[in-house]
Short mmCIF file of C-alpha atoms in Angstrom, two decimals:
data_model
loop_
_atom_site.label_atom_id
_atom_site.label_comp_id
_atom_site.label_asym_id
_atom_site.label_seq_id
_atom_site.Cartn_x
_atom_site.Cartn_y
_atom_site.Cartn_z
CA UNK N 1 126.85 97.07 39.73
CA UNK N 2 126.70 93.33 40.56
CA UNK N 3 123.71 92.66 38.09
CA UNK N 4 122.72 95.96 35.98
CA UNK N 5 120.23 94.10 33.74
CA UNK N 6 118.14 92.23 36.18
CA UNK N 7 114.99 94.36 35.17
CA UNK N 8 116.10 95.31 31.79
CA UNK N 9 117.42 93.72 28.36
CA UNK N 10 121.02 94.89 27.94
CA UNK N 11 120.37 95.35 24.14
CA UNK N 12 117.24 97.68 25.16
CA UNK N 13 119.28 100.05 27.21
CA UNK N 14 122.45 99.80 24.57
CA UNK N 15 120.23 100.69 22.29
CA UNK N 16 118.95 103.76 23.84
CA UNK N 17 122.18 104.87 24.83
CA UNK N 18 123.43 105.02 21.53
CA UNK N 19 120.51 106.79 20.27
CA UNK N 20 121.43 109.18 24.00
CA UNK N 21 124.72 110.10 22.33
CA UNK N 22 123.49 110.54 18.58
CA UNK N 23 121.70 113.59 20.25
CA UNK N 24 123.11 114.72 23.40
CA UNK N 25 126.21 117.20 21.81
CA UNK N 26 123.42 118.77 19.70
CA UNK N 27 121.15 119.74 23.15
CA UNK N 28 122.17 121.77 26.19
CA UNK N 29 123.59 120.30 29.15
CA UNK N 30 120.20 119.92 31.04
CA UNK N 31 118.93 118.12 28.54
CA UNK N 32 121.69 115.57 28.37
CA UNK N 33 121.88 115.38 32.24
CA UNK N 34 118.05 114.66 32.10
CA UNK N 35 118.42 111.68 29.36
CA UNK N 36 121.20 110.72 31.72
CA UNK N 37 119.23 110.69 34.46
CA UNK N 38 116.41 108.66 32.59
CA UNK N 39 119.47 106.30 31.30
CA UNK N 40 120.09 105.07 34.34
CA UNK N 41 116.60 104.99 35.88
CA UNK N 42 115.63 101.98 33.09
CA UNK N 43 118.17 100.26 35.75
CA UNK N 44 114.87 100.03 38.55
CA UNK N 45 116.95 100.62 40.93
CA UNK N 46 117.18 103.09 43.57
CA UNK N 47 120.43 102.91 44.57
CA UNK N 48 121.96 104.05 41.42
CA UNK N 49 121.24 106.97 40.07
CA UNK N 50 122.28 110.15 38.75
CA UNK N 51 122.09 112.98 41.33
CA UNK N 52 122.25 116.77 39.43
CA UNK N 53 123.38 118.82 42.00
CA UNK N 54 126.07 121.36 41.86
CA UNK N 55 126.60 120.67 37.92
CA UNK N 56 128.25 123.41 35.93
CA UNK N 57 125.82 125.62 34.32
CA UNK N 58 122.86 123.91 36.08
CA UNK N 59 123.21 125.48 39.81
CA UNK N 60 119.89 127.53 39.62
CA UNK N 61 116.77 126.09 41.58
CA UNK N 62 113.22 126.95 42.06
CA UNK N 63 112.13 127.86 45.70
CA UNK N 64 109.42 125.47 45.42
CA UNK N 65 108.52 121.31 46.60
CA UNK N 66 106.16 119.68 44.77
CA UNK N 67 104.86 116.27 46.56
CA UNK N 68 102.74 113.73 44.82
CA UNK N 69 99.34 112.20 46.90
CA UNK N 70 96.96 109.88 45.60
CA UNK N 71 95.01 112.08 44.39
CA UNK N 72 97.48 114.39 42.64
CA UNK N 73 100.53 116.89 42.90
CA UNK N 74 100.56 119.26 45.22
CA UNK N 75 102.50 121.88 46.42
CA UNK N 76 103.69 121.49 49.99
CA UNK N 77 106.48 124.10 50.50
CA UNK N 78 107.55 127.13 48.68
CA UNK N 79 109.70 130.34 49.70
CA UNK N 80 107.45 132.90 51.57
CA UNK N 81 106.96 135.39 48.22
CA UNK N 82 105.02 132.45 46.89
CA UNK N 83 103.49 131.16 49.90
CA UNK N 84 99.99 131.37 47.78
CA UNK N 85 100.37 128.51 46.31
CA UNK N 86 101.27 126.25 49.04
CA UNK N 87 98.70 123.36 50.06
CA UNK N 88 97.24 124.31 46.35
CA UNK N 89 96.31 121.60 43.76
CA UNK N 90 98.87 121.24 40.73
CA UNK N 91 96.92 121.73 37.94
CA UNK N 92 99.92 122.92 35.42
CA UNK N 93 103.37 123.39 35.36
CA UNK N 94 105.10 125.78 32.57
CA UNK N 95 103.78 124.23 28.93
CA UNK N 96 102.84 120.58 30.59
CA UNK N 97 99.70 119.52 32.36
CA UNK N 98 100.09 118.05 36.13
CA UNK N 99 100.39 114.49 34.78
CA UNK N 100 102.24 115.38 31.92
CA UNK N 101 104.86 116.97 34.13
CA UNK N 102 104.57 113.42 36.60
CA UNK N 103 104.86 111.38 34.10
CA UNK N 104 108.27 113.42 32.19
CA UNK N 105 110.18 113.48 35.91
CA UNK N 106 109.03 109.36 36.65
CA UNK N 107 111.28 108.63 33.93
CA UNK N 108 114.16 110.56 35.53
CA UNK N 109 113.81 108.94 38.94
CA UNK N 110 116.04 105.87 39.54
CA UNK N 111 113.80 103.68 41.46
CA UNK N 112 112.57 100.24 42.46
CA UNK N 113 109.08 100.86 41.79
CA UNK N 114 106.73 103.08 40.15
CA UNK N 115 105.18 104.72 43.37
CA UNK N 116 108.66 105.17 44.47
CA UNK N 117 109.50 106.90 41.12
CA UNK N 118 106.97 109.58 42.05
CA UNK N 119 109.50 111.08 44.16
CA UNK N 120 110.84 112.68 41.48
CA UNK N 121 109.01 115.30 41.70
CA UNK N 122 111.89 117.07 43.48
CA UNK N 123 113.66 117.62 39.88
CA UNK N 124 111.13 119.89 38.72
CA UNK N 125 112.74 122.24 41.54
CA UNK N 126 115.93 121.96 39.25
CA UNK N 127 115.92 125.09 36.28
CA UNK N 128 118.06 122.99 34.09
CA UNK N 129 115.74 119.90 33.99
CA UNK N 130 112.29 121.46 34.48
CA UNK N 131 113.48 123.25 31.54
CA UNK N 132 114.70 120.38 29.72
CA UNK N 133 111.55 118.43 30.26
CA UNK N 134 109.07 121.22 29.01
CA UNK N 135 108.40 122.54 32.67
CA UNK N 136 109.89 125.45 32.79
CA UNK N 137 112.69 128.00 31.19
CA UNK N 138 115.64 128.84 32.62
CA UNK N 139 114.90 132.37 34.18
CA UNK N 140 110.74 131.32 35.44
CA UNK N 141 108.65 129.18 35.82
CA UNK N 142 104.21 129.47 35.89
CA UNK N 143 102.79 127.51 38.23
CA UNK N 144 98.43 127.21 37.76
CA UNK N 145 96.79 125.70 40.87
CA UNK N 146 93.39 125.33 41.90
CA UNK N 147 91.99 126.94 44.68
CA UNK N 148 88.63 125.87 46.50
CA UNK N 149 86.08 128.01 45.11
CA UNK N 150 87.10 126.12 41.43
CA UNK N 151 89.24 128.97 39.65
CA UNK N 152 92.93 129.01 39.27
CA UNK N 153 96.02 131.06 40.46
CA UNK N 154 98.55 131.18 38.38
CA UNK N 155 102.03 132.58 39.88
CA UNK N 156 105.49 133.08 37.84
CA UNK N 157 108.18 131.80 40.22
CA UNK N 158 112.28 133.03 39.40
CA UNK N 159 114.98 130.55 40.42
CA UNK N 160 118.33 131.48 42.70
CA UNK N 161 121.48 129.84 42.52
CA UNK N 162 122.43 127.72 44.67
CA UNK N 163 125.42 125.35 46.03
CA UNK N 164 123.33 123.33 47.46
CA UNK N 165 124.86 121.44 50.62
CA UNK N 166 122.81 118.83 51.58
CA UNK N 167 120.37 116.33 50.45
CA UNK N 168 117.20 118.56 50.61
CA UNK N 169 115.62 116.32 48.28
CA UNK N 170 115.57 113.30 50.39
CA UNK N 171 114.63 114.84 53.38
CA UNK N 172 110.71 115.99 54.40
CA UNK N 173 108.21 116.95 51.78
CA UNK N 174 108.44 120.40 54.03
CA UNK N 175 111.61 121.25 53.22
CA UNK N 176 112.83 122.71 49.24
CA UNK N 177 116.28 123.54 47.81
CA UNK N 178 118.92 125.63 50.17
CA UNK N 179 122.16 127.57 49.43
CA UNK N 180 122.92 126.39 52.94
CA UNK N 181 121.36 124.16 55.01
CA UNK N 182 118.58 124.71 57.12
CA UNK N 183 118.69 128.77 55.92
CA UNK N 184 116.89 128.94 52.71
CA UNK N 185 113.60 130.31 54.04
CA UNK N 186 109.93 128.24 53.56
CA UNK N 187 106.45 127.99 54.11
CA UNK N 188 104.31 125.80 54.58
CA UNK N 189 100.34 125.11 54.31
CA UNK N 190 99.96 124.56 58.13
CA UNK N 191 99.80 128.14 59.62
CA UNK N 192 102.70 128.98 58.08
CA UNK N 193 105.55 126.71 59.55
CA UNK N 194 108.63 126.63 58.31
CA UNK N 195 110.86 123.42 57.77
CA UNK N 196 112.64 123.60 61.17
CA UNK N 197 109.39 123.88 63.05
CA UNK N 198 108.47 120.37 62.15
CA UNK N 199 111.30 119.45 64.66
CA UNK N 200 110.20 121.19 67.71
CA UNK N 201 107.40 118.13 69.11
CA UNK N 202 104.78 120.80 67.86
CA UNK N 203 101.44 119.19 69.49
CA UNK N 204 98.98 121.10 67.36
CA UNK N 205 100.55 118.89 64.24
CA UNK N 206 98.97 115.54 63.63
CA UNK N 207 101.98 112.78 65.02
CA UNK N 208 103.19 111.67 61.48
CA UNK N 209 104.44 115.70 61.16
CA UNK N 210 105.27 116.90 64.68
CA UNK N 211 108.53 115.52 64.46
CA UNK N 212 110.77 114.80 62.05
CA UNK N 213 114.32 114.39 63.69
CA UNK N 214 115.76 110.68 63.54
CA UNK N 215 113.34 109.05 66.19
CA UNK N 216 111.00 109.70 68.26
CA UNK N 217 108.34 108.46 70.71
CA UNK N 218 104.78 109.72 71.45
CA UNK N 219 102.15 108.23 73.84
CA UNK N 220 98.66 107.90 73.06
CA UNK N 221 97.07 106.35 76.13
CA UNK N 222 92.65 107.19 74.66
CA UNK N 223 94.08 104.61 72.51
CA UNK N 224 96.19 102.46 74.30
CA UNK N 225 99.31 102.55 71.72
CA UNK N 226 103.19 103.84 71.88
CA UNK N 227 103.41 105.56 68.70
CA UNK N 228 107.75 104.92 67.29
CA UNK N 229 108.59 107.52 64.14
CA UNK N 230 111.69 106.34 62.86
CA UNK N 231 113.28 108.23 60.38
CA UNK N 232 116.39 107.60 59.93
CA UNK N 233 118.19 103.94 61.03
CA UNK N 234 121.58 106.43 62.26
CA UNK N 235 122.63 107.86 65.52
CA UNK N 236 121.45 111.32 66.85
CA UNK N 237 123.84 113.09 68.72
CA UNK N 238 121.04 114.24 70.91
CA UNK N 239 120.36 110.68 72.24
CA UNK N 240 122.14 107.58 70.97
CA UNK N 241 120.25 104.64 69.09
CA UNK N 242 121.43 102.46 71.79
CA UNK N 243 119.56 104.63 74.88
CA UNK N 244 116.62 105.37 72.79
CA UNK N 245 115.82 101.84 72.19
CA UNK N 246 116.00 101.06 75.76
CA UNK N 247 113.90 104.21 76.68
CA UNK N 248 111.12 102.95 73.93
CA UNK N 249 111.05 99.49 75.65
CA UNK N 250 111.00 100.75 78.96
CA UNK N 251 107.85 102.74 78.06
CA UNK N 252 106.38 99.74 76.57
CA UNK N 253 107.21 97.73 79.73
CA UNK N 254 105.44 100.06 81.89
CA UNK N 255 101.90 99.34 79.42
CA UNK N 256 101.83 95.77 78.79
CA UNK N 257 98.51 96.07 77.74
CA UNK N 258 99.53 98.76 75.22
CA UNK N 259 100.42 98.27 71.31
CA UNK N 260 103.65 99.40 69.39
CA UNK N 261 103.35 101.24 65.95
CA UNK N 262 106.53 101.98 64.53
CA UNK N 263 106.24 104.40 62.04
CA UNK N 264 109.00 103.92 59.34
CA UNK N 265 107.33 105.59 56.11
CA UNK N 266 109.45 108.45 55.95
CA UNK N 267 112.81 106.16 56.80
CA UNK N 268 115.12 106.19 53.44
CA UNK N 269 117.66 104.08 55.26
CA UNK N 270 121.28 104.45 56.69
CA UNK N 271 122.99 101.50 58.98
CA UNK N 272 121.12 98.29 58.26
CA UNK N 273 123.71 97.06 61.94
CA UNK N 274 121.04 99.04 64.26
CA UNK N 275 117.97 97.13 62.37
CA UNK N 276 118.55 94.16 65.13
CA UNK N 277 118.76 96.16 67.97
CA UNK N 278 114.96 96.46 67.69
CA UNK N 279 114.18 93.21 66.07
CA UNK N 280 115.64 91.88 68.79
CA UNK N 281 113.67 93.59 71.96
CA UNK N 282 110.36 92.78 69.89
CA UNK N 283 111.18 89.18 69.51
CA UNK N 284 111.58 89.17 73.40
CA UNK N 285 108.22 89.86 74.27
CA UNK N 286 105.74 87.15 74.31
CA UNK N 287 103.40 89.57 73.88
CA UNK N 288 104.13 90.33 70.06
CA UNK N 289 103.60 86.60 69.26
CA UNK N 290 99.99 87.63 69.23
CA UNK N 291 98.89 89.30 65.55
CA UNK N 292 97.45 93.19 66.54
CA UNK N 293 99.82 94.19 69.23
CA UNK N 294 102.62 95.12 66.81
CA UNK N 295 101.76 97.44 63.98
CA UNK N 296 104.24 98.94 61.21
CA UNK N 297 103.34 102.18 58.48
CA UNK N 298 105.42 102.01 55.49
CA UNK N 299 105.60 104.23 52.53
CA UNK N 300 107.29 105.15 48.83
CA UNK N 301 110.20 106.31 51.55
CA UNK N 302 110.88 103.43 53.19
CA UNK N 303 113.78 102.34 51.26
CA UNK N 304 117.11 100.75 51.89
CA UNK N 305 118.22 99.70 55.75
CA UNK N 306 114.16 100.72 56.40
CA UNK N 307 113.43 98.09 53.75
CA UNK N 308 115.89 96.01 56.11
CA UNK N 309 114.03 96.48 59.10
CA UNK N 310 110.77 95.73 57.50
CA UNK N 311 112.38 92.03 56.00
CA UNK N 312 113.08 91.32 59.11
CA UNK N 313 109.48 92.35 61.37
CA UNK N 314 108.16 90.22 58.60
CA UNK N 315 110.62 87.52 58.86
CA UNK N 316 110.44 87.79 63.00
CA UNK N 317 107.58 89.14 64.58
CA UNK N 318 103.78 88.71 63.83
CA UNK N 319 103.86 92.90 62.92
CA UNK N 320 100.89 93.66 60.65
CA UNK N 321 101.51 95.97 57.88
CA UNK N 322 100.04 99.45 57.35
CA UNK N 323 100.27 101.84 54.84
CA UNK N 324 101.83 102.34 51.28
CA UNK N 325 104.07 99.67 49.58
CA UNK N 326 107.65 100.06 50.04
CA UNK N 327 110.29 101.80 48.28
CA UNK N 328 112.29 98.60 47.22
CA UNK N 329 111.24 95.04 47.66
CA UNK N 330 112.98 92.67 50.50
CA UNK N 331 115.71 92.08 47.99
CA UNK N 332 117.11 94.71 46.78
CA UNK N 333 120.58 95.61 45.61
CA UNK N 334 122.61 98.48 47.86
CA UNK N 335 125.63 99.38 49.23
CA UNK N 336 126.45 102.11 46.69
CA UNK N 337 129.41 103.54 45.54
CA UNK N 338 129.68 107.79 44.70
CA UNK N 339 131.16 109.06 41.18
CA UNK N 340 131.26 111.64 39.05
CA UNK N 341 131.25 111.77 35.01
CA UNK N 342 134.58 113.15 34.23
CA UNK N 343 133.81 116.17 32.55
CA UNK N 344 130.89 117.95 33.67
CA UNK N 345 131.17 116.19 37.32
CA UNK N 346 127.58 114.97 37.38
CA UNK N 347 127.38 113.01 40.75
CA UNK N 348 126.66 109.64 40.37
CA UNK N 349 125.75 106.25 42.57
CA UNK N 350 126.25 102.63 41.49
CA UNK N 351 124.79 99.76 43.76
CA UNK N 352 127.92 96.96 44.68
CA UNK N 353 125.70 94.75 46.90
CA UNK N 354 122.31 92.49 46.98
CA UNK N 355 120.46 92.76 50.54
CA UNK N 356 117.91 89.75 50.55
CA UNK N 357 115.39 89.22 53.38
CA UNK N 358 112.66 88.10 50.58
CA UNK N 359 112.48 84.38 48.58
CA UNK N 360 115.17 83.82 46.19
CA UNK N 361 113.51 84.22 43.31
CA UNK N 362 111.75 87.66 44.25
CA UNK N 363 112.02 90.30 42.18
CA UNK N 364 109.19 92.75 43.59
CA UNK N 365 110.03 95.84 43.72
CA UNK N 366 108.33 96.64 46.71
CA UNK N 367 106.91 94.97 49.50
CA UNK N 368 102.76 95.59 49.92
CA UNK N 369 101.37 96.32 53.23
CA UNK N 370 98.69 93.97 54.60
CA UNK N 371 95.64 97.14 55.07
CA UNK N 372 96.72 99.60 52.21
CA UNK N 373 96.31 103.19 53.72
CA UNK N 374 97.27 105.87 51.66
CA UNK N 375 97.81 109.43 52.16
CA UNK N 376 95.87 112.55 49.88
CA UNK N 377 96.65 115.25 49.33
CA UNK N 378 93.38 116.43 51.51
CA UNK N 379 94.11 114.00 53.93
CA UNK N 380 97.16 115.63 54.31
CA UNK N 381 96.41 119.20 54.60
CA UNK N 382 93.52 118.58 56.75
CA UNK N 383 95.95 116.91 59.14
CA UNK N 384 94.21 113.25 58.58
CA UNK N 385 96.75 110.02 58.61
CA UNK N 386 94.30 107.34 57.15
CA UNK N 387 97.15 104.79 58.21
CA UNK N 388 97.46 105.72 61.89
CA UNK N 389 93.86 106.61 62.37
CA UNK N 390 93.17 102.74 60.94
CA UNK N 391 95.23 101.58 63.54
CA UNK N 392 94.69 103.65 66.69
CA UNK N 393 90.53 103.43 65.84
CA UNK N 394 90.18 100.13 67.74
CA UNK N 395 89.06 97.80 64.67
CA UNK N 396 90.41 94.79 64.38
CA UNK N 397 92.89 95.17 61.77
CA UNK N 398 93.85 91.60 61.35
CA UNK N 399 95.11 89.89 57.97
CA UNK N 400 92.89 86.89 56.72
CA UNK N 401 95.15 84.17 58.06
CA UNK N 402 95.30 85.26 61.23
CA UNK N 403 91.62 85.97 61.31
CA UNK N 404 91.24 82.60 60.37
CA UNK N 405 93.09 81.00 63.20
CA UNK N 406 91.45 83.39 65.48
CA UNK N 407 88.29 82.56 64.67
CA UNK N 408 88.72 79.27 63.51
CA UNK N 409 87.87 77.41 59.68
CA UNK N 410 84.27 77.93 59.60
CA UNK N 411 84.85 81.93 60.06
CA UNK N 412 87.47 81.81 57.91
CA UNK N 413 85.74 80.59 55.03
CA UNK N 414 82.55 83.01 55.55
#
């Protein structure tokens, strides 16, 4: 790592290693994979981190995704024998309270930012650290949730083992833990779906769910807009970056009187090199010049060559800002490197790089959206998007400076 104690003191984390190996022969192995894990999240930094998958002793999963919302943890996939409890309210998790259980796996998650560490909700899926941090024990796991008339369920879930294959975790909060991919079954709260249906362009799904494949477009003429998910910043064999980009501009050609909102809140990165290819068409178009015809939704997600493309809108175009704060700030270090400890093989990452589209001197961890939007869980389940729905409803979602030189000095100070 080019600089491992930017964000913390390297006599803090020595110090807590040391007091790591005092203890870790006398605990089980998913206890010292979870101070691991924890070791290397003091780091605040995404791109290094300790990844438990396919560890010795520690293969067994539970067929279950949590997902935290703003207003708590949810559950928003399970396998279909405990399909109950999907779209349910958290309320405990094996011995720990909701929170208690949030606030054991934030210290696990290697990340730029506290929102962003809320994604670690996935390791409570894992047996070996759910039971490490209290949440479970190796062979089940109770799960209490709340249901709507204000009593509780409470459901004992068993894990499988499982060589997992793909990064499941990083993927759609539809989608849990799966000996192969794309055949360990789920459901989810919206009639049912599985993970693979949120890929079929479903119409009866609110946009931000209908499809989640690398990109996609959707027109919304009632409100004028060309609505751009972009999930991944890669190549799809089904249509090349290159020819979607021109088909998206194309569209937009044909409605010069339309708006762009590029929807990158669910975009954890991949090759920064196809950021400019967009950047550049935008920059183009006299049209963007002007604040409100350019709109972007970011999230805890948006992380790595997403984080690129937002440095650069913000950098380029007049874009205004929708959403959740980022998952890493505009710099950010990158460009990891894969490992594994030498005796239990415990997959590892290590940053090598610094990407900086921010001032020198900033260390934010995230970057903040101009009109904060954020998702809840019954939001969510109801099939609301406060963030699109702010920006397709017509108001005049403008930030104060460039009300101000719309409206001139006297309007700006009122």
């Amino acid at each position: 790592h080019p600089a491992p104690y930017s964000f913390v003191q390297q006599s803090a984390l020595s110090a807590d290693v040391r007091k790591v190996k005092e203890t870790a022969k006398r605990g089980e192995t998913g206890c010292a994979t979870a101070q691991l894990m924890a070791l290397v999240a003091e780091l605040r930094d995404g791109h290094t981190y300790v990844a438990p998958i396919n560890v010795i002793a520690q293969k067994k999963w539970f067929p279950i995704r949590f997902y935290w919302f703003s207003d708590g943890l949810y559950v928003t996939s399970a396998a279909p024998e405990y399909s109950a409890l999907v779209g349910k309210k958290v309320r405990r998790i094996g011995s720990l309270s909701a929170a208690g259980a949030m606030e054991k796996v934030i210290a696990l998650q290697a990340a730029n930012n506290p929102l962003a560490a809320r994604e670690g909700t996935v390791w409570l899926s894992q047996a070996a650290i759910a039971d490490a941090i209290g949440a479970a024990d190796r062979d089940s796991m109770r799960v209490t949730v709340a249901e709507s008339n204000g009593t509780e369920t409470v459901r004992v879930l068993r894990p499988f083992e499982a060589e997992i294959n793909d990064a499941w975790y990083q993927q759609g909060e539809m989608f849990g833990p799966r000996t192969h991919k794309d055949v360990q079954p789920y459901v989810t709260a919206f009639r049912g779906r599985g993970p693979l249906d949120y890929r079929k362009a479903d119409p009866a799904l609110p946009p931000h769910l209908r499809y989640r494949l690398p990109y996609y477009l959707l027109e919304i003429p009632e409100s004028k807009a060309l609505y751009f998910q972009w999930n991944f910043v890669e190549d799809w064999s089904d249509e090349s970056f290159e020819t979607f980009v021109k088909r998206l501009f194309a569209d937009l050609d044909a409605h010069p009187d339309w708006k762009l909102v590029i929807d990158v809140r669910y975009n954890s990165g991949g090759d920064g090199s196809k950021v400019p290819q967009v950047i550049k068409q935008i920059i183009k178009r006299n049209r963007f010049d002007e604040p409100g015809n350019l709109f972007v939704i970011t999230g805890r997600k948006t992380f790595s060559a997403a984080v690129d493309f937002v440095g650069e809108a913000k950098q380029w175009t007049s874009a205004i800002f929708v959403g959740e704060p980022t998952g890493a700030g505009l710099n950010a270090y990158g460009d990891p490197r894969d490992f594994t400890t030498p005796n239990l093989k415990i997959p590892f990452q290590a940053s090598t790089d610094l990407h900086q589209h921010g001032a020198p001197m900033d260390q934010a961890g995230e970057f903040a959206p101009d009109i904060p939007a954020t998702m809840s869980g019954t939001d969510y389940f109801s099939g609301h998007d406060p963030a699109l729905e702010s920006v397709l409803a017509g108001v005049d979602l403008l930030p104060l400076p460039a009300l101000g030189m719309r409206a001139g000095g006297d309007a700006a100070r009122i």
